[in-house]
mmCIF file of C-alpha atoms (C1' of nucleotides) in Angstrom:
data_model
loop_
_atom_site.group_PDB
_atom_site.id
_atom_site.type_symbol
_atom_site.label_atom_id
_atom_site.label_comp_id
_atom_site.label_asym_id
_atom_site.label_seq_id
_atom_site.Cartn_x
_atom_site.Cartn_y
_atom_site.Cartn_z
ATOM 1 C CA UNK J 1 34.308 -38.111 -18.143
ATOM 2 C CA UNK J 2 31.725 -36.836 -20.019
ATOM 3 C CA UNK J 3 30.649 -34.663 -23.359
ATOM 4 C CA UNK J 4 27.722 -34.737 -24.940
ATOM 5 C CA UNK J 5 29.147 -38.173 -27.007
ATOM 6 C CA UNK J 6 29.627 -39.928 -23.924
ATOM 7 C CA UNK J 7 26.147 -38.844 -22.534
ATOM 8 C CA UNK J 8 24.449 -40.196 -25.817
ATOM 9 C CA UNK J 9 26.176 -43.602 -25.396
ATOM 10 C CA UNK J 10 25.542 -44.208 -22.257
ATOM 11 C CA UNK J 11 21.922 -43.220 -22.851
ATOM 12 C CA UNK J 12 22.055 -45.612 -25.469
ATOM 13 C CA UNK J 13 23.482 -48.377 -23.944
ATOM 14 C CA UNK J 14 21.243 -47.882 -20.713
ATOM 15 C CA UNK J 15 17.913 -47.588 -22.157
ATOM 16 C CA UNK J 16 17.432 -51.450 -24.147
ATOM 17 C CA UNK J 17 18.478 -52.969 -20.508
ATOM 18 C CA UNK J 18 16.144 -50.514 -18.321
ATOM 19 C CA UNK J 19 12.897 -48.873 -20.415
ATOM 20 C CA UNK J 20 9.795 -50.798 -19.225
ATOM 21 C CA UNK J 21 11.116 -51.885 -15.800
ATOM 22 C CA UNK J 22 9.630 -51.444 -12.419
ATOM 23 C CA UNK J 23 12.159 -49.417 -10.072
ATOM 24 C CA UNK J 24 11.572 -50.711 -6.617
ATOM 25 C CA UNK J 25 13.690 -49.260 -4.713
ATOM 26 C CA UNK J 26 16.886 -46.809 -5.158
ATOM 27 C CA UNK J 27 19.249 -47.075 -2.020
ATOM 28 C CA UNK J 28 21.417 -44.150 -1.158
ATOM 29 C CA UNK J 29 25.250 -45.418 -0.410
ATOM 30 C CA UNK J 30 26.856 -41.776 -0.295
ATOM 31 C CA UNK J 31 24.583 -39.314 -1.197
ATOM 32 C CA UNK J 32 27.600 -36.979 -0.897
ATOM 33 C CA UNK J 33 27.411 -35.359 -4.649
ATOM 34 C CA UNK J 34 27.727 -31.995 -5.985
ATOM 35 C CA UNK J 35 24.633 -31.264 -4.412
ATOM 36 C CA UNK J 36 23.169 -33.882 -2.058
ATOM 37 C CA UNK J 37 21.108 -36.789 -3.291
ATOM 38 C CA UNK J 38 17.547 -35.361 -2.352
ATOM 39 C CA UNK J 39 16.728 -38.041 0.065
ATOM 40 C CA UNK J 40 12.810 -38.292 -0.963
ATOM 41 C CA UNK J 41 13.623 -39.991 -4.133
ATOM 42 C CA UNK J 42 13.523 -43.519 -2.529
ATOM 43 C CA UNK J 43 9.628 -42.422 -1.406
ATOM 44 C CA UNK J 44 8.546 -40.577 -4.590
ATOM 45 C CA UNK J 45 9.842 -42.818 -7.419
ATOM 46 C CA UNK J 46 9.509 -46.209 -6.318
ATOM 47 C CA UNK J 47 7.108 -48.708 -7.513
ATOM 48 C CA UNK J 48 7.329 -46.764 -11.086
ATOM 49 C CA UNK J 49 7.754 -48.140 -14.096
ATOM 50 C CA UNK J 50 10.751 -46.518 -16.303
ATOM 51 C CA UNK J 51 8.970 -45.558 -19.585
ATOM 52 C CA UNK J 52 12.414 -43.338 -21.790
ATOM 53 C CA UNK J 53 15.638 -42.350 -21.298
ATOM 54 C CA UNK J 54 16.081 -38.687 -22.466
ATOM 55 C CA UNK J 55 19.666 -36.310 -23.263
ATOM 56 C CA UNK J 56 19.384 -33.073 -23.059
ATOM 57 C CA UNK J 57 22.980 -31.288 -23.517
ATOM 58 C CA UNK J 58 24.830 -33.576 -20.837
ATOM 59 C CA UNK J 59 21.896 -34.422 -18.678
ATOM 60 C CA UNK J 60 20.112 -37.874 -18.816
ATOM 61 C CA UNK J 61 16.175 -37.840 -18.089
ATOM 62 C CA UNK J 62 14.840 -40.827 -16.819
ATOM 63 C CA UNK J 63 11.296 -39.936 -17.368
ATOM 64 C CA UNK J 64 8.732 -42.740 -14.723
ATOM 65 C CA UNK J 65 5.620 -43.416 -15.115
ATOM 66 C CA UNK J 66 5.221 -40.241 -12.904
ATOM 67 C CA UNK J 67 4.694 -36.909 -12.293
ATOM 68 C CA UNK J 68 8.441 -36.754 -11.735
ATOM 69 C CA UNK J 69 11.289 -37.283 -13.736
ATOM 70 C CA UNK J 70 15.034 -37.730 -12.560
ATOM 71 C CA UNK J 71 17.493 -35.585 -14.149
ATOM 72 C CA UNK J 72 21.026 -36.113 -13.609
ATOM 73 C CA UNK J 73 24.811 -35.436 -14.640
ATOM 74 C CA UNK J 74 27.520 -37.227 -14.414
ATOM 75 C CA UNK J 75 30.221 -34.615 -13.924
ATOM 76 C CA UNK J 76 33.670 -35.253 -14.846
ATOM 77 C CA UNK J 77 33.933 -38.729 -13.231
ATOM 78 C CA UNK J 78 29.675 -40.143 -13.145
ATOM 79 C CA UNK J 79 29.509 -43.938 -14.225
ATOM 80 C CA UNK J 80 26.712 -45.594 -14.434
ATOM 81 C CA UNK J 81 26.702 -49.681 -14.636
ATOM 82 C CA UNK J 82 24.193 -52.558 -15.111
ATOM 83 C CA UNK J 83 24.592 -55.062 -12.787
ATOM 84 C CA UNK J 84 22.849 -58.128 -10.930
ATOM 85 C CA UNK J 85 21.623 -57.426 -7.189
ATOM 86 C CA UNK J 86 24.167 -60.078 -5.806
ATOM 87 C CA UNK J 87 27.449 -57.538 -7.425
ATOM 88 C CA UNK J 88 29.436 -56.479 -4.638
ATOM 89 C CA UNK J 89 29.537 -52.557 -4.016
ATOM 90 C CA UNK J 90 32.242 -50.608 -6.271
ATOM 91 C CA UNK J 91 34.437 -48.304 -4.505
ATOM 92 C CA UNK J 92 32.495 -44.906 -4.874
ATOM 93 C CA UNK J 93 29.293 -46.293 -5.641
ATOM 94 C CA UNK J 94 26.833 -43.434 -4.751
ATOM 95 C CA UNK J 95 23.500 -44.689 -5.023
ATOM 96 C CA UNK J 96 21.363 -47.257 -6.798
ATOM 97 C CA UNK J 97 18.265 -48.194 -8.772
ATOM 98 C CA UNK J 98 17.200 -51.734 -7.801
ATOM 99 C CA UNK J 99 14.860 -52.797 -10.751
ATOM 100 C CA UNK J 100 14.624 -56.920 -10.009
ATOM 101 C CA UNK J 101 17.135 -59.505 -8.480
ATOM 102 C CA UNK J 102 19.060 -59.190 -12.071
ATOM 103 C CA UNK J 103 19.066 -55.742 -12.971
ATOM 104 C CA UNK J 104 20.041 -52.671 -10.365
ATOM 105 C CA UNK J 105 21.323 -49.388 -12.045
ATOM 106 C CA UNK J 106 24.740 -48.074 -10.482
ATOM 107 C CA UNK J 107 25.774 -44.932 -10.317
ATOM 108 C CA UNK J 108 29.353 -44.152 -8.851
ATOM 109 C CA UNK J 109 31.536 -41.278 -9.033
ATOM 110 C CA UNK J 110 34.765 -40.713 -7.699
ATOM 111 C CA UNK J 111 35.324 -36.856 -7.878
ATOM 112 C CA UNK J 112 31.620 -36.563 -7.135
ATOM 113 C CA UNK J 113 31.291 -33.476 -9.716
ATOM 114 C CA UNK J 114 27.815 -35.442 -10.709
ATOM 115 C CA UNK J 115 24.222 -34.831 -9.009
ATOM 116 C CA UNK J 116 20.735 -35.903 -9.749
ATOM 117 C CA UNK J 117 17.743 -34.475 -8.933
ATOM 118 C CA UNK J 118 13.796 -34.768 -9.410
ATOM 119 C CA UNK J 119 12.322 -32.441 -11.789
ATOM 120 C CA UNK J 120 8.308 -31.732 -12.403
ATOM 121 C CA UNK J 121 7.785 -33.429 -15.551
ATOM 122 C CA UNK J 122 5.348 -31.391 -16.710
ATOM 123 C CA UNK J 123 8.105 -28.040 -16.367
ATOM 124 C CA UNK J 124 11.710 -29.424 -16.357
ATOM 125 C CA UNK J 125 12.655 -27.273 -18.888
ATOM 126 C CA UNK J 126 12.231 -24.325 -16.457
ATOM 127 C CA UNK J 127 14.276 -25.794 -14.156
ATOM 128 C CA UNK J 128 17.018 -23.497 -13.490
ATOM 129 C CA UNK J 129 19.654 -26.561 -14.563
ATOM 130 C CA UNK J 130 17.880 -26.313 -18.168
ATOM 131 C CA UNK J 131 16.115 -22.764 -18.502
ATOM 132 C CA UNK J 132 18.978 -20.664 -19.889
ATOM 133 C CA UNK J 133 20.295 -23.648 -21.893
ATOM 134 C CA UNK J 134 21.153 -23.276 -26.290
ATOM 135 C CA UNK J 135 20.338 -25.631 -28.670
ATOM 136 C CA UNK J 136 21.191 -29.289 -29.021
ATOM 137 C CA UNK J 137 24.277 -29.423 -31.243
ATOM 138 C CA UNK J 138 22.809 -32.440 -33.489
ATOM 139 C CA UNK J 139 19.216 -30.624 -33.983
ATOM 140 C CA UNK J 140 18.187 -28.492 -36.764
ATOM 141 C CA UNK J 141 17.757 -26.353 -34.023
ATOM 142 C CA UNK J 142 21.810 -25.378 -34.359
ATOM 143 C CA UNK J 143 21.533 -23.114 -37.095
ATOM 144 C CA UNK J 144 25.516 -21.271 -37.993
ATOM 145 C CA UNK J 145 22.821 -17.895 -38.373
ATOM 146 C CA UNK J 146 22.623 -18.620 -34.558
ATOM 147 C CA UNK J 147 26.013 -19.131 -33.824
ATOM 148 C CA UNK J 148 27.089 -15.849 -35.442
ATOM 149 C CA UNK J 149 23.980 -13.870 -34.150
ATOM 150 C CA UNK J 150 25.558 -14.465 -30.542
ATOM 151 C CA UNK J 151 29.070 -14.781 -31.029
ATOM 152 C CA UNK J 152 29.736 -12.012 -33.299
ATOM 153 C CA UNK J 153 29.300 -10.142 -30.502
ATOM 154 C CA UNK J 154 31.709 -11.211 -28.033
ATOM 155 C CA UNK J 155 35.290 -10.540 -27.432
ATOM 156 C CA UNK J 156 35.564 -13.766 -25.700
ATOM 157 C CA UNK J 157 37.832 -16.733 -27.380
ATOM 158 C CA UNK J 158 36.277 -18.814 -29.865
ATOM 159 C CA UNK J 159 36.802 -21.737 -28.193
ATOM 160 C CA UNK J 160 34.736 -20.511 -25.139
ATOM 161 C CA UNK J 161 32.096 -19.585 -26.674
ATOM 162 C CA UNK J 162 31.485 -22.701 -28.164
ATOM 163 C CA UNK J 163 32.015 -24.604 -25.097
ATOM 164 C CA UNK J 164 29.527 -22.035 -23.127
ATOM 165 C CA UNK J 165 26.594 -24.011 -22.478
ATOM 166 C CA UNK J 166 24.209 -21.040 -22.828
ATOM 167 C CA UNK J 167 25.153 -20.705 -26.657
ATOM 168 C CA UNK J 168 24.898 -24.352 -27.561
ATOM 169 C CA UNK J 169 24.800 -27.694 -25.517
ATOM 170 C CA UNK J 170 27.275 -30.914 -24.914
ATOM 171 C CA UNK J 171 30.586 -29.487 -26.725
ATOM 172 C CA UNK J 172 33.150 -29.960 -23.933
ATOM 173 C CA UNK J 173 36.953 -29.302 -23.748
ATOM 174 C CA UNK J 174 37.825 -32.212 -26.336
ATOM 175 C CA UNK J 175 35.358 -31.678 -29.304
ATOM 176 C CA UNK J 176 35.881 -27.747 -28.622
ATOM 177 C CA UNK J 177 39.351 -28.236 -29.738
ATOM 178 C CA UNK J 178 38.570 -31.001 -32.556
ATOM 179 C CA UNK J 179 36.245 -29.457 -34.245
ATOM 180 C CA UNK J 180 37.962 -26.188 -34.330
ATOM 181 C CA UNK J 181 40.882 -28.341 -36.094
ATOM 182 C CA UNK J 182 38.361 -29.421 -38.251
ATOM 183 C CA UNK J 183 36.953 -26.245 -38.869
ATOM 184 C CA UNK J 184 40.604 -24.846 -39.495
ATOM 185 C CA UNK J 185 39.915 -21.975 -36.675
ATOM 186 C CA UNK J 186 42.481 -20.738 -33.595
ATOM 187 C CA UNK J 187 40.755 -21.389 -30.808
ATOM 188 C CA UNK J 188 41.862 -18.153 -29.431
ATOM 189 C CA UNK J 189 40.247 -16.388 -31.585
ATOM 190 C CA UNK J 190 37.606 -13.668 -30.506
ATOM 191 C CA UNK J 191 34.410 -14.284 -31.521
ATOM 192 C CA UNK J 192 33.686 -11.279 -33.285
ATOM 193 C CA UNK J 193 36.816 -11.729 -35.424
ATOM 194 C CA UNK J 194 35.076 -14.704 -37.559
ATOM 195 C CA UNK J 195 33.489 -14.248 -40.540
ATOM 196 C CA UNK J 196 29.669 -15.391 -41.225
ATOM 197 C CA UNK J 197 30.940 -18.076 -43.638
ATOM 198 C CA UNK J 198 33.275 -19.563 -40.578
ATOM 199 C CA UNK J 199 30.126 -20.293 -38.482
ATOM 200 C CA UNK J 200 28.654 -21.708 -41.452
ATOM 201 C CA UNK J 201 31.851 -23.986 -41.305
ATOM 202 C CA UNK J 202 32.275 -24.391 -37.607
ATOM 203 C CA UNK J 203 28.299 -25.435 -36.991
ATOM 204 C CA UNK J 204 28.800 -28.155 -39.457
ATOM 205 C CA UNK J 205 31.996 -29.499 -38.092
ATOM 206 C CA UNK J 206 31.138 -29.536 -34.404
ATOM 207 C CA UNK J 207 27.586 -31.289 -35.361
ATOM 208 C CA UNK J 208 30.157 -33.615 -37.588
ATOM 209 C CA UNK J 209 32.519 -34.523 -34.848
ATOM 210 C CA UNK J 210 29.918 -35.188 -32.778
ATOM 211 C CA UNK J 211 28.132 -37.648 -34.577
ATOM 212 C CA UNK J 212 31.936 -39.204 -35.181
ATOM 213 C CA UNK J 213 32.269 -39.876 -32.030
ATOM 214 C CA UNK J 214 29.130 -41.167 -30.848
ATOM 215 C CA UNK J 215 29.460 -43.256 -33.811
ATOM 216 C CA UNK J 216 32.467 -44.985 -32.587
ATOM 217 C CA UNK J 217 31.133 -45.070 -28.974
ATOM 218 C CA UNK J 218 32.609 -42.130 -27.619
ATOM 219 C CA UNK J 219 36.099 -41.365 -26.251
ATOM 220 C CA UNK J 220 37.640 -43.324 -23.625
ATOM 221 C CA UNK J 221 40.072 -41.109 -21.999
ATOM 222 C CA UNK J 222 40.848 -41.696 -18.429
ATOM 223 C CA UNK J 223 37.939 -44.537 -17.600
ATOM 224 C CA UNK J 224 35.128 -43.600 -19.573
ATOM 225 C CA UNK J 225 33.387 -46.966 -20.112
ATOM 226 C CA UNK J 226 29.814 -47.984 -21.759
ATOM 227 C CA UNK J 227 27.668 -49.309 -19.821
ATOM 228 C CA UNK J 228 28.636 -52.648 -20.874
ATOM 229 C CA UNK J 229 32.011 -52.028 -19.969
ATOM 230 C CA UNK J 230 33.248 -51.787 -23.559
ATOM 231 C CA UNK J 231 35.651 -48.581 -24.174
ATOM 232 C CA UNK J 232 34.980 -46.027 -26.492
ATOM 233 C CA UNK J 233 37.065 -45.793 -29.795
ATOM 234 C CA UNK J 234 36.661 -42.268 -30.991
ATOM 235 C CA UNK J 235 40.102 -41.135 -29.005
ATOM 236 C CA UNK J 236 41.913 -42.929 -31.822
ATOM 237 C CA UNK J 237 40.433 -40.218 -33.925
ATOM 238 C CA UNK J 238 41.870 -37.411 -32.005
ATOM 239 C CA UNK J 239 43.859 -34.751 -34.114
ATOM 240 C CA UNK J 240 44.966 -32.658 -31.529
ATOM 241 C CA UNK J 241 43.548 -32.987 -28.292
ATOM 242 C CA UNK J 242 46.401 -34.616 -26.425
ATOM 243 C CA UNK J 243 49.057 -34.625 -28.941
ATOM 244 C CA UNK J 244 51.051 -31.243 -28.430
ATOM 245 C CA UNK J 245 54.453 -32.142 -29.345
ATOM 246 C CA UNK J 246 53.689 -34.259 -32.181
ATOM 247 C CA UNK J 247 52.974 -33.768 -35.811
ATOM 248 C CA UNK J 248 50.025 -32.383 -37.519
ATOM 249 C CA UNK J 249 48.092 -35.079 -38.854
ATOM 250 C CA UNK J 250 47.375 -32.694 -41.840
ATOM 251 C CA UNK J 251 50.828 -30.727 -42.353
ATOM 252 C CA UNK J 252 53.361 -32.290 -40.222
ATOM 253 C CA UNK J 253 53.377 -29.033 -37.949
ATOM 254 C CA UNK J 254 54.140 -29.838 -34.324
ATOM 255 C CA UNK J 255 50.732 -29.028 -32.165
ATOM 256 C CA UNK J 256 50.716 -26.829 -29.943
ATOM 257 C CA UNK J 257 49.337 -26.471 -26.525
ATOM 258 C CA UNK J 258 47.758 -23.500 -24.873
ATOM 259 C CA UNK J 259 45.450 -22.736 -21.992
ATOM 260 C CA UNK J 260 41.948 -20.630 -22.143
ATOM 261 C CA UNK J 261 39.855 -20.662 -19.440
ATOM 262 C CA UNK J 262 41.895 -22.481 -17.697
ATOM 263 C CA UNK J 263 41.380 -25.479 -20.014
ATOM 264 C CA UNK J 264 44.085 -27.415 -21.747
ATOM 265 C CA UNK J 265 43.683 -26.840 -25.345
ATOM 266 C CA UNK J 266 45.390 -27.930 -28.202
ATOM 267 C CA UNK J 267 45.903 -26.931 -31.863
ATOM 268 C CA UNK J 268 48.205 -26.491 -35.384
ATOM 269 C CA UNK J 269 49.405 -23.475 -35.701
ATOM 270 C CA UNK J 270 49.588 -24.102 -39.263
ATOM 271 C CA UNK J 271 46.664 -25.386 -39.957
ATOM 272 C CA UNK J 272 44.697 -22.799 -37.224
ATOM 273 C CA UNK J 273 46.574 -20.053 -38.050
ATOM 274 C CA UNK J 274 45.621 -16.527 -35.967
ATOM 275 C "C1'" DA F 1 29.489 -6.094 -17.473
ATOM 276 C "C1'" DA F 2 31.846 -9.375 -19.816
ATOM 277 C "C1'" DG F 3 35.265 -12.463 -19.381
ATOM 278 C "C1'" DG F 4 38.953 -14.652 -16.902
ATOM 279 C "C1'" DT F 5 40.063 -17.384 -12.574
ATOM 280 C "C1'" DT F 6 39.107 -20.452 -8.882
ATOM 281 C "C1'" DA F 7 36.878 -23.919 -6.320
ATOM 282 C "C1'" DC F 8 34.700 -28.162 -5.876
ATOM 283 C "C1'" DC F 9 36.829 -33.678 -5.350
ATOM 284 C "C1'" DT F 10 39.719 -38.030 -5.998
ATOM 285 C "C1'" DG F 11 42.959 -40.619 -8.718
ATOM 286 C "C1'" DC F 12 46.797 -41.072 -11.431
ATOM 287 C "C1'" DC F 13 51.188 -40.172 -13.369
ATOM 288 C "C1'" DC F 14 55.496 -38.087 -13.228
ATOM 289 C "C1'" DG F 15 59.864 -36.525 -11.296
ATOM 290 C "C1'" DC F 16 62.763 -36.309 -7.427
ATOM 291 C "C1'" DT Z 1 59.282 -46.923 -2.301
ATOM 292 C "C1'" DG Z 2 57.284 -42.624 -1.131
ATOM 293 C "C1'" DC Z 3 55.962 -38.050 -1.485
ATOM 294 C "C1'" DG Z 4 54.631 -33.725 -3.672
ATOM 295 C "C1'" DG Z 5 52.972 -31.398 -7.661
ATOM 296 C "C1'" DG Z 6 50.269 -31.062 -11.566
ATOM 297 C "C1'" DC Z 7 46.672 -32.511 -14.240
ATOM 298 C "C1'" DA Z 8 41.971 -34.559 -15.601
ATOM 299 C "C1'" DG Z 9 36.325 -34.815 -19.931
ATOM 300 C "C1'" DG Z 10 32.023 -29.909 -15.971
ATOM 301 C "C1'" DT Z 11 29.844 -26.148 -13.855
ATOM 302 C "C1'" DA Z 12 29.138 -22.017 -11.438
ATOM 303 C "C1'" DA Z 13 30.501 -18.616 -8.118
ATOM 304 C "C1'" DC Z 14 33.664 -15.253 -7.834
ATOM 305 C "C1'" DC Z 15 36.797 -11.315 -8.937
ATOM 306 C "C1'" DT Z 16 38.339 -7.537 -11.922
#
DNA sequence: AAGGTTACCTGCCCGC
DNA sequence: TGCGGGCAGGTAACCT
């Protein structure tokens, strides 16, 4: 399901109905996950009061009144709903955070791609999920001097690079291939084959689409829901993801489809020319 | 050694 | 109607 849009409005819709609540218990369903629900966090969080819900590149923090936080990513398929006590249990509901009789947190996942885990809140960051990991696309911390510093030196694709998670955060397979529309770049591109001034271009676009589509409540492809249930709108925005065959938005050229890394990705070859 | 490929899962959609 | 194949938004361990 989710990029670093869906993440953020998830995050947002979760935190107005959770921060300030007392977690009293979480009950493991299936702790079958990418890597097993650690089964101490019913003992260590409970009886903690939520005080933030963090992002950091697809990861949400859900920082306690604790020494501990809970990190955790939703994979391709992670949901995560608000619900009374009394709902009955979804089909691949994992685990859950039982706040009061009217609020418990569920978390289900069908291709179980997603894990959590509890992190020393005074050192997440050298956690091994979050040591090695680049900037946050929407800080001032994603500077296009950074972005050419690094790629300028590798043969890899373009599009790779900017989806590598080590050179910046939360750009998945669908904004990869927008924002290189936007942007006006092949995504097959080497790296060290752009110019200075096309990283200028690219950093702004990517930080651009971004922001669209968190905007307009991310992208509901498959089932990606907010946590109210709500769809997202941005997928009405697409330009190319998903539309090889039909006409360039832009210049009527058909869009193309092409795989790199094993990833479906999509482009104009007018537009994006080599 | 960098960069491409595969595996991890289930669900869904398509064609036969 | 049913079955098999291919594909899906992420990540990391493998090969080469």
């Amino acid at each position: 399901m989710p990029e670093l849009p869906e993440v953020e409005v998830v995050r947002q819709g979760l935190s107005p109905r959770l921060i300030g609540q007392y977690l009293q218990d979480i009950s493991i369903h299936n702790p079958s996950l990418r890597y097993p629900v650690p089964p101490i966090l019913n003992n260590i969080m409970s009886g903690h009061q939520l005080m933030d819900i963090h992002r950091r590149g697809k990861y949400l923090l859900f920082e306690f009144d604790h020494e501990h936080l809970l990190a955790w990513h939703m994979g391709m398929s992670g949901q995560f709903h608000v619900l009374p006590a009394s709902a009955p249990t979804a089909k691949h509901e994992h685990l859950r955070l039982n706040f009061s009789e009217t609020v418990t947190l569920r978390y289900r996942d069908p291709r179980r791609f997603g894990y959590v885990g509890v992190l020393e809140k005074s050192d997440w960051q050298q956690h091994p999920w979050f040591i090695n990991m680049g900037p946050e696309p929407l800080s001032d911390d994603f500077h296009h001097d950074h972005l050419h510093e690094i790629c300028t030196l590798k043969g890899a694709s373009i599009k790779s690079l900017i989806m590598n998670a080590h050179i910046v955060v939360g750009v998945g397979n669908i904004y990869a291939s927008e924002s290189l529309f936007r942007t006006g770049i092949h995504p097959s591109i080497p790296g060290k084959s752009l110019a200075k001034e096309q990283y200028q271009h690219l950093t702004s676009h990517i930080r651009q689409t971004l922001q669209d589509a968190i905007d307009a409540g991310g992208s509901s492809i498959s089932d990606f829901v907010q946590v109210d249930g709500k769809p997202g709108y941005f997928s009405h925005n697409f330009q190319v993801y998903g539309r090889s065959g039909d006409p360039c938005y832009r210049c009527r050229s058909t869009i193309e489809q092409c795989k790199l890394g094993g990833r479906s990705t999509f482009y104009c070859p007018s537009c994006q020319p080599i």
